[in-house]
CSV table of C-alpha atoms and ligand atoms in Angstrom, one decimal:
chain,number,residue,atom,x,y,z
A,1,MET,CA,3.5,16.9,28.5
A,2,SER,CA,6.4,18.4,28.7
A,3,SER,CA,7.2,22.0,27.2
A,4,THR,CA,8.5,20.9,23.8
A,5,GLN,CA,5.0,19.1,22.8
A,6,THR,CA,2.6,20.6,21.1
A,7,GLU,CA,-0.2,18.0,19.9
A,8,THR,CA,-2.1,18.5,16.9
A,9,GLN,CA,-5.8,17.6,17.1
A,10,PRO,CA,-7.8,16.1,14.8
A,11,GLN,CA,-11.6,17.7,14.5
A,12,LEU,CA,-13.4,15.3,16.3
A,13,GLN,CA,-17.3,17.1,16.8
A,14,VAL,CA,-18.1,16.6,21.0
A,15,SER,CA,-21.4,16.6,22.0
A,16,SER,CA,-21.9,17.9,25.4
A,17,GLY,CA,-25.9,17.7,25.9
A,18,PRO,CA,-28.3,14.9,25.4
A,19,ILE,CA,-27.8,11.4,25.1
A,20,CYS,CA,-27.7,11.7,20.9
A,21,HIS,CA,-26.3,9.8,17.9
A,22,ALA,CA,-27.5,9.0,14.2
A,23,LEU,CA,-30.7,7.0,15.4
A,24,SER,CA,-31.6,9.9,17.8
A,25,ASP,CA,-34.2,10.7,15.6
A,26,ILE,CA,-36.0,7.0,14.6
A,27,VAL,CA,-35.9,5.9,17.7
A,28,LYS,CA,-37.6,8.6,19.9
A,29,THR,CA,-38.2,6.8,22.7
A,30,ASP,CA,-35.2,4.8,23.8
A,31,ASP,CA,-37.8,2.0,23.1
A,32,TRP,CA,-35.7,-0.3,20.3
A,33,SER,CA,-38.2,-3.0,21.2
A,34,ASP,CA,-40.2,-2.2,17.2
A,35,PHE,CA,-36.3,-1.5,16.1
A,36,LYS,CA,-36.1,-2.6,11.6
A,37,PHE,CA,-33.3,-3.1,9.0
A,38,ALA,CA,-34.7,-2.2,5.9
A,39,PRO,CA,-35.5,-5.6,3.7
A,40,ILE,CA,-33.0,-7.1,1.9
A,41,THR,CA,-32.8,-11.0,0.6
A,42,GLU,CA,-29.0,-13.4,0.6
A,43,SER,CA,-28.6,-13.2,-2.5
A,44,THR,CA,-28.5,-9.7,-3.0
A,45,VAL,CA,-26.2,-8.9,-0.3
A,46,SER,CA,-24.5,-11.8,-1.9
A,47,ARG,CA,-25.1,-9.6,-5.8
A,48,ALA,CA,-24.1,-6.4,-4.2
A,49,MET,CA,-20.0,-7.9,-3.1
A,50,THR,CA,-19.7,-10.2,-6.4
A,51,SER,CA,-20.8,-7.8,-9.0
A,52,ARG,CA,-18.6,-4.8,-7.9
A,53,TYR,CA,-15.9,-7.5,-7.1
A,54,PHE,CA,-15.9,-8.9,-10.4
A,55,ALA,CA,-16.6,-5.9,-12.5
A,56,ASP,CA,-13.7,-4.4,-10.5
A,57,MET,CA,-11.8,-7.0,-11.0
A,58,ASP,CA,-12.9,-7.0,-15.0
A,59,LYS,CA,-11.6,-2.7,-15.2
A,60,TYR,CA,-8.4,-3.3,-13.2
A,61,ALA,CA,-7.0,-6.5,-15.0
A,62,VAL,CA,-4.9,-3.4,-16.9
A,63,ALA,CA,-3.7,-1.2,-14.3
A,64,ASP,CA,-1.7,2.3,-14.7
A,65,VAL,CA,0.1,2.3,-11.1
A,66,ILE,CA,0.3,-2.0,-9.3
A,67,ILE,CA,1.1,-1.0,-5.6
A,68,VAL,CA,2.5,-5.0,-4.2
A,69,GLY,CA,2.1,-4.7,-0.6
A,70,CYS,CA,0.9,-1.5,1.3
A,71,GLY,CA,2.5,-1.2,4.8
A,72,SER,CA,3.1,2.5,6.0
A,73,SER,CA,5.0,3.4,2.4
A,74,GLY,CA,2.7,1.1,0.3
A,75,LEU,CA,0.1,3.7,1.8
A,76,SER,CA,1.7,6.8,1.5
A,77,ALA,CA,3.5,6.1,-2.1
A,78,ALA,CA,-0.2,5.3,-3.2
A,79,TYR,CA,-1.5,8.4,-1.6
A,80,VAL,CA,0.8,10.8,-3.1
A,81,ILE,CA,-0.2,9.3,-6.3
A,82,ALA,CA,-3.4,8.9,-6.4
A,83,LYS,CA,-3.4,12.7,-5.4
A,84,ASN,CA,-2.1,13.9,-8.1
A,85,ARG,CA,-2.9,11.7,-11.0
A,86,PRO,CA,-6.5,11.2,-10.3
A,87,ASP,CA,-6.8,9.4,-14.3
A,88,LEU,CA,-4.6,6.9,-13.3
A,89,LYS,CA,-5.7,3.5,-12.5
A,90,ILE,CA,-4.3,2.6,-9.0
A,91,VAL,CA,-4.2,-1.0,-8.1
A,92,LEU,CA,-3.6,-1.7,-4.9
A,93,VAL,CA,-2.3,-5.5,-3.5
A,94,GLU,CA,-2.2,-6.9,-0.1
A,95,SER,CA,-1.6,-10.9,0.8
A,96,ALA,CA,-3.4,-9.5,4.2
A,97,LEU,CA,-6.8,-9.0,5.4
A,98,ALA,CA,-5.4,-5.6,5.6
A,99,CYS,CA,-3.5,-2.9,4.5
A,100,GLY,CA,-1.0,-1.5,6.6
A,101,GLY,CA,1.7,-4.4,7.2
A,102,GLY,CA,4.2,-3.2,10.6
A,103,GLY,CA,2.1,0.0,10.5
A,104,TRP,CA,-0.5,-1.0,13.2
A,105,VAL,CA,1.4,-1.3,16.5
A,106,SER,CA,4.9,-0.3,16.8
A,107,GLY,CA,7.9,-1.5,17.6
A,108,GLN,CA,7.8,-4.4,20.4
A,109,LEU,CA,4.0,-3.6,19.8
A,110,PHE,CA,4.6,-0.3,22.1
A,111,SER,CA,1.4,1.5,20.4
A,112,ALA,CA,3.6,4.9,19.7
A,113,MET,CA,4.7,5.4,16.1
A,114,VAL,CA,7.7,7.6,15.8
A,115,MET,CA,9.1,9.3,12.7
A,116,ARG,CA,11.6,11.3,12.9
A,117,LYS,CA,11.3,15.4,11.1
A,118,PRO,CA,10.6,16.5,8.1
A,119,THR,CA,8.0,13.3,8.7
A,120,ASP,CA,5.3,16.1,10.1
A,121,LEU,CA,4.8,17.3,6.6
A,122,PHE,CA,3.5,14.5,5.0
A,123,LEU,CA,1.2,13.5,8.6
A,124,LYS,CA,0.2,17.3,8.5
A,125,GLU,CA,-1.1,17.3,4.5
A,126,VAL,CA,-2.7,13.8,5.4
A,127,GLY,CA,-4.0,15.1,8.8
A,128,ILE,CA,-2.8,12.5,11.5
A,129,PRO,CA,-2.0,14.3,14.4
A,130,TYR,CA,0.6,14.1,16.6
A,131,GLU,CA,2.8,15.2,19.1
A,132,ASP,CA,6.2,17.6,19.0
A,133,GLU,CA,8.9,16.5,20.2
A,134,GLY,CA,11.2,18.5,18.7
A,135,ASP,CA,13.4,16.3,16.0
A,136,TYR,CA,10.9,13.7,16.1
A,137,VAL,CA,7.2,13.8,16.4
A,138,VAL,CA,4.8,10.5,18.2
A,139,VAL,CA,1.3,9.3,16.4
A,140,LYS,CA,0.1,8.2,20.0
A,141,HIS,CA,-1.0,5.0,18.4
A,142,ALA,CA,0.6,3.5,15.2
A,143,ALA,CA,-3.7,2.0,14.0
A,144,LEU,CA,-3.8,6.0,13.8
A,145,PHE,CA,-1.6,6.5,11.2
A,146,THR,CA,-2.7,3.4,9.3
A,147,SER,CA,-6.1,3.5,9.1
A,148,THR,CA,-6.1,6.9,7.8
A,149,MET,CA,-3.9,6.1,5.6
A,150,ILE,CA,-6.1,3.9,4.2
A,151,SER,CA,-9.7,5.2,4.3
A,152,LYS,CA,-7.9,8.3,3.0
A,153,VAL,CA,-6.3,6.5,0.3
A,154,LEU,CA,-9.1,4.0,-0.6
A,155,GLN,CA,-12.0,7.6,-1.2
A,156,PHE,CA,-9.7,8.0,-3.9
A,157,PRO,CA,-12.2,6.7,-6.8
A,158,ASN,CA,-8.8,5.7,-9.4
A,159,VAL,CA,-8.2,3.4,-6.3
A,160,LYS,CA,-8.6,-0.2,-6.2
A,161,LEU,CA,-7.7,-2.0,-3.3
A,162,PHE,CA,-7.9,-6.2,-3.9
A,163,ASN,CA,-6.3,-7.7,0.0
A,164,ALA,CA,-6.3,-11.1,0.7
A,165,THR,CA,-4.5,-11.8,-2.1
A,166,ALA,CA,-0.8,-12.8,-3.2
A,167,VAL,CA,1.5,-11.2,-5.5
A,168,GLU,CA,2.6,-14.7,-7.0
A,169,ASP,CA,5.2,-14.0,-9.7
A,170,LEU,CA,6.2,-10.6,-12.2
A,171,ILE,CA,4.8,-10.9,-15.8
A,172,THR,CA,8.1,-9.7,-17.9
A,173,ARG,CA,8.4,-8.9,-21.0
A,174,PRO,CA,11.5,-8.8,-23.5
A,175,SER,CA,13.1,-5.2,-23.4
A,176,SER,CA,13.3,-2.9,-26.1
A,177,LYS,CA,17.3,-2.7,-24.7
A,178,GLY,CA,17.3,-6.0,-25.8
A,179,GLY,CA,19.9,-8.5,-25.1
A,180,ASP,CA,18.4,-10.3,-22.3
A,181,SER,CA,17.1,-7.4,-20.7
A,182,VAL,CA,13.1,-7.6,-19.7
A,183,THR,CA,10.8,-4.7,-18.4
A,184,VAL,CA,8.0,-6.0,-15.9
A,185,ALA,CA,4.6,-5.8,-17.7
A,186,GLY,CA,2.1,-6.5,-15.3
A,187,VAL,CA,1.5,-9.8,-11.8
A,188,VAL,CA,0.5,-13.0,-11.0
A,189,THR,CA,-2.7,-13.1,-8.2
A,190,ASN,CA,-4.2,-15.8,-6.4
A,191,TRP,CA,-6.0,-15.7,-3.6
A,192,THR,CA,-3.6,-15.4,-0.4
A,193,LEU,CA,-5.9,-19.1,1.4
A,194,VAL,CA,-4.8,-20.3,-2.1
A,195,THR,CA,-1.1,-19.2,-2.4
A,196,MET,CA,-0.6,-21.1,1.1
A,197,ASN,CA,-2.5,-23.6,-0.2
A,198,HIS,CA,-0.6,-24.9,-3.4
A,199,ASP,CA,1.8,-27.9,-1.5
A,200,THR,CA,-1.2,-29.2,-0.4
A,201,GLN,CA,-3.9,-28.7,-3.1
A,202,SER,CA,-4.0,-30.2,-6.9
A,203,CYS,CA,-2.8,-26.9,-9.5
A,204,MET,CA,-5.0,-23.7,-8.9
A,205,ASP,CA,-4.0,-21.3,-11.5
A,206,PRO,CA,-3.1,-17.3,-10.6
A,207,ASN,CA,-4.7,-14.1,-12.0
A,208,VAL,CA,-3.2,-11.6,-13.7
A,209,ILE,CA,-2.9,-7.6,-13.3
A,210,GLU,CA,-0.9,-6.1,-17.2
A,211,LEU,CA,0.3,-2.8,-16.7
A,212,ALA,CA,-1.2,-0.6,-19.7
A,213,GLY,CA,0.6,0.5,-22.7
A,214,TYR,CA,1.6,-2.7,-24.5
A,215,LYS,CA,-0.5,-4.4,-27.5
A,216,GLN,CA,-1.8,-7.6,-28.2
A,217,ASP,CA,1.2,-9.4,-28.8
A,218,GLY,CA,3.4,-7.7,-25.7
A,219,THR,CA,5.1,-5.4,-27.6
A,220,ARG,CA,5.1,-1.8,-26.2
A,221,ASP,CA,1.8,0.6,-27.8
A,222,HIS,CA,4.5,3.8,-27.7
A,223,SER,CA,1.1,5.5,-28.4
A,224,GLN,CA,0.2,5.9,-24.8
A,225,LYS,CA,2.6,6.0,-21.2
A,226,HIS,CA,3.3,1.9,-20.0
A,227,GLY,CA,2.5,1.7,-17.0
A,228,VAL,CA,4.4,0.2,-13.6
A,229,ILE,CA,4.9,-1.5,-10.3
A,230,LEU,CA,5.9,0.0,-7.4
A,231,SER,CA,6.6,-3.2,-4.6
A,232,THR,CA,7.0,-2.3,-1.0
A,233,THR,CA,6.9,-6.0,0.5
A,234,GLY,CA,8.6,-5.2,3.8
A,235,HIS,CA,11.5,-6.6,4.3
A,236,ASP,CA,12.5,-10.8,3.9
A,237,GLY,CA,10.0,-12.6,6.1
A,238,PRO,CA,7.0,-15.5,4.8
A,239,PHE,CA,5.3,-13.0,2.7
A,240,GLY,CA,8.3,-10.0,2.1
A,241,ALA,CA,10.7,-9.0,-0.2
A,242,PHE,CA,9.2,-10.9,-2.7
A,243,SER,CA,10.0,-8.5,-5.5
A,244,ALA,CA,13.2,-7.7,-4.5
A,245,LYS,CA,13.5,-11.8,-4.5
A,246,ARG,CA,11.7,-12.3,-7.6
A,247,ILE,CA,13.7,-10.0,-9.3
A,248,VAL,CA,17.4,-10.7,-8.9
A,249,SER,CA,16.4,-14.4,-10.0
A,250,ILE,CA,15.9,-12.8,-13.0
A,251,ASP,CA,18.0,-10.0,-13.4
A,252,ASN,CA,21.7,-11.6,-13.7
A,253,SER,CA,23.2,-9.2,-12.6
A,254,ASN,CA,22.5,-8.8,-9.1
A,255,ASN,CA,22.2,-10.4,-6.3
A,256,LEU,CA,20.1,-9.6,-2.5
A,257,VAL,CA,22.1,-8.2,-1.0
A,258,GLY,CA,20.5,-8.8,2.1
A,259,MET,CA,19.3,-6.1,5.2
A,260,LYS,CA,22.2,-4.9,7.4
A,261,GLY,CA,21.7,-5.1,11.2
A,262,LEU,CA,20.3,-2.5,13.4
A,263,ASP,CA,21.6,1.7,13.0
A,264,MET,CA,18.8,4.4,12.4
A,265,ASN,CA,21.0,7.3,11.8
A,266,ARG,CA,22.0,4.9,8.3
A,267,ALA,CA,19.1,3.4,8.0
A,268,GLU,CA,16.7,5.8,7.7
A,269,ALA,CA,18.6,8.0,4.5
A,270,GLY,CA,20.0,4.8,2.9
A,271,VAL,CA,16.7,3.4,2.3
A,272,VAL,CA,15.2,6.7,1.2
A,273,LYS,CA,18.4,7.3,-1.2
A,274,ASN,CA,17.9,3.4,-2.6
A,275,SER,CA,14.0,4.1,-3.0
A,276,GLY,CA,12.8,4.7,-6.8
A,277,SER,CA,13.9,3.1,-9.7
A,278,TYR,CA,15.6,-0.9,-10.4
A,279,ALA,CA,18.6,-0.4,-12.6
A,280,GLY,CA,18.7,-3.9,-13.7
A,281,VAL,CA,14.9,-4.8,-14.8
A,282,GLU,CA,12.6,-1.5,-16.2
A,283,SER,CA,9.3,-0.7,-15.4
A,284,ILE,CA,9.4,-1.8,-11.5
A,285,TYR,CA,10.4,0.1,-8.1
A,286,PHE,CA,11.0,-0.1,-5.0
A,287,ALA,CA,10.2,2.2,-1.6
A,288,GLY,CA,10.2,0.8,2.3
A,289,MET,CA,12.3,-1.5,4.1
A,290,GLU,CA,12.4,-3.6,1.2
A,291,VAL,CA,14.8,-1.6,-0.3
A,292,ALA,CA,16.7,-2.5,2.3
A,293,GLU,CA,17.0,-6.2,1.3
A,294,LEU,CA,18.0,-5.0,-2.4
A,295,ALA,CA,20.2,-2.8,-1.4
A,296,GLY,CA,22.0,-3.3,1.8
A,297,CYS,CA,21.0,-1.0,4.2
A,298,ASN,CA,20.7,-1.2,7.3
A,299,ARG,CA,18.0,-1.6,9.5
A,300,MET,CA,15.8,0.7,11.4
A,301,GLY,CA,13.7,-0.9,13.8
A,302,PRO,CA,10.8,1.4,14.9
A,303,THR,CA,10.9,4.7,13.2
A,304,PHE,CA,8.9,4.9,10.2
A,305,GLY,CA,9.7,8.5,9.1
A,306,ALA,CA,11.8,6.4,5.4
A,307,MET,CA,8.9,4.1,5.3
A,308,VAL,CA,6.6,7.1,4.2
A,309,VAL,CA,9.5,9.3,2.7
A,310,SER,CA,11.0,6.5,0.4
A,311,GLY,CA,6.6,6.2,-0.4
A,312,VAL,CA,6.4,9.7,-1.4
A,313,LYS,CA,10.4,9.4,-3.1
A,314,ALA,CA,8.8,6.6,-5.2
A,315,ALA,CA,5.6,7.9,-6.5
A,316,GLU,CA,7.3,11.3,-7.7
A,317,GLU,CA,9.2,9.7,-9.7
A,318,ILE,CA,6.3,7.5,-11.1
A,319,LEU,CA,5.0,10.8,-11.0
A,320,LYS,CA,7.3,12.2,-13.5
A,321,HIS,CA,7.3,8.8,-15.3
A,322,PHE,CA,4.3,9.7,-16.5
A,323,ALA,CA,4.1,13.9,-16.9
B,401,LIG,O1,1.1,-8.3,3.7
B,401,LIG,C1,2.6,-7.8,3.5
B,401,LIG,C2,2.5,-5.7,4.7
B,401,LIG,O2,1.2,-5.8,4.3
B,401,LIG,C3,2.3,-7.7,2.0
B,401,LIG,N1,3.4,-8.3,0.9
B,401,LIG,C4,4.7,-8.8,1.3
B,401,LIG,N2,4.3,-9.6,0.3
B,401,LIG,C5,3.2,-9.4,-0.8
B,401,LIG,C6,2.9,-9.8,-1.6
B,401,LIG,N3,2.2,-10.1,-2.3
B,401,LIG,C7,1.2,-8.7,-1.3
B,401,LIG,N4,3.6,-11.0,-2.1
B,401,LIG,C8,2.6,-8.6,0.4
B,401,LIG,N5,0.9,-8.4,0.2
B,401,LIG,O3,3.5,-6.5,2.0
B,401,LIG,C9,2.6,-5.4,3.2
B,401,LIG,C10,4.6,-4.6,3.6
B,401,LIG,O4,4.5,-4.1,5.7
B,401,LIG,P1,5.9,-3.5,5.5
B,401,LIG,O5,5.2,-2.9,6.8
B,401,LIG,O6,6.3,-5.4,6.3
B,401,LIG,O7,6.9,-3.0,4.9
B,401,LIG,P2,6.8,-2.0,5.3
B,401,LIG,O8,8.2,-1.3,3.9
B,401,LIG,O9,6.3,-0.6,4.2
B,401,LIG,O10,7.3,-0.9,6.1
B,401,LIG,C11,7.9,-1.9,7.3
B,401,LIG,C12,8.0,-1.0,8.8
B,401,LIG,C13,9.6,-1.6,9.5
B,401,LIG,S1,10.2,-3.1,9.1
B,401,LIG,C14,11.1,-2.3,10.1
B,401,LIG,C15,13.0,-3.5,11.0
B,401,LIG,O11,12.3,-4.7,11.0
B,401,LIG,O12,13.9,-2.5,10.8
B,401,LIG,N6,11.6,-1.2,10.6
B,401,LIG,C16,10.0,-0.6,10.0
B,401,LIG,C17,9.8,0.8,10.5
């Protein structure tokens, strides 16, 4: 390690005495032959899962914040919103099995995750160790960032993650501005495996998550703050830039400009500057690389500061909305 590098250490306890683990007290003589688990039936396991899942579907059928896509930008935003507002119902919808998107590895699968300063302030707050290289910091493996973010975000009691679930469409309603203008009012979801098989199976209708703040007839309930969607589905790809593509087809006044070529210095500032609310349609916000598709920013390649900071900026705007 060079002299400019310092490493922040995680608080891990190491053991230097005799072999010691969580089961040491019950497996006293190194004899595992009588080891037993507590009894359980198969249906108990099914009920333990499904009762909670369906209770969550019921509880989160109406939400204050829906985050679509949980890569590095979505997770960063979720952390800031959940930490500041434990009273809001926050739903994360992730089409893949695992949250994290590109944040599990870094450029060309090279493990280490680079972030330009001042993103180190966020890492410090969350408790993710890094090496300080002066103008930038390095997390030794991108998976350490992603797994820590997932673990922190999921510990907030007001957060529910529906993973392996794709957003297939946006719910819209006429906006109070009149004319053709609309506001988004929720998302249409399906289990991703179903979404991927619409062409091969007969109709399998989707489910929805609505935003809070609407009456039965679909008009705004002005006695409460209405909910919002934050879309962080990344740049265009098999699933990426989902809401950006959908929103420009809803909002006729805009085009999907498309992400421009690699330029690290311009790209990160551009993504942060353009993240937040979307001018044409109410109640939808964007962060991360999806912003580059909407606003025509450069791509930045494997440097993740703008993913974190655009998530923080969009989260701050959303928190102001609920203030
Ligand atoms: O699975 C996707 C990923 O986890 C998820 N997603 C996409 N469409 C979805 C949909 N419903 C639900 N319709 C969906 N989930 O969104 C997540 C996006 O994560 P990401 O890591 O691709 O995006 P990000 O903007 O958070 O981070 C981008 C990282 C990149 S790409 C890049 C470059 O190409 O130059 N540079 C960086 C730092």
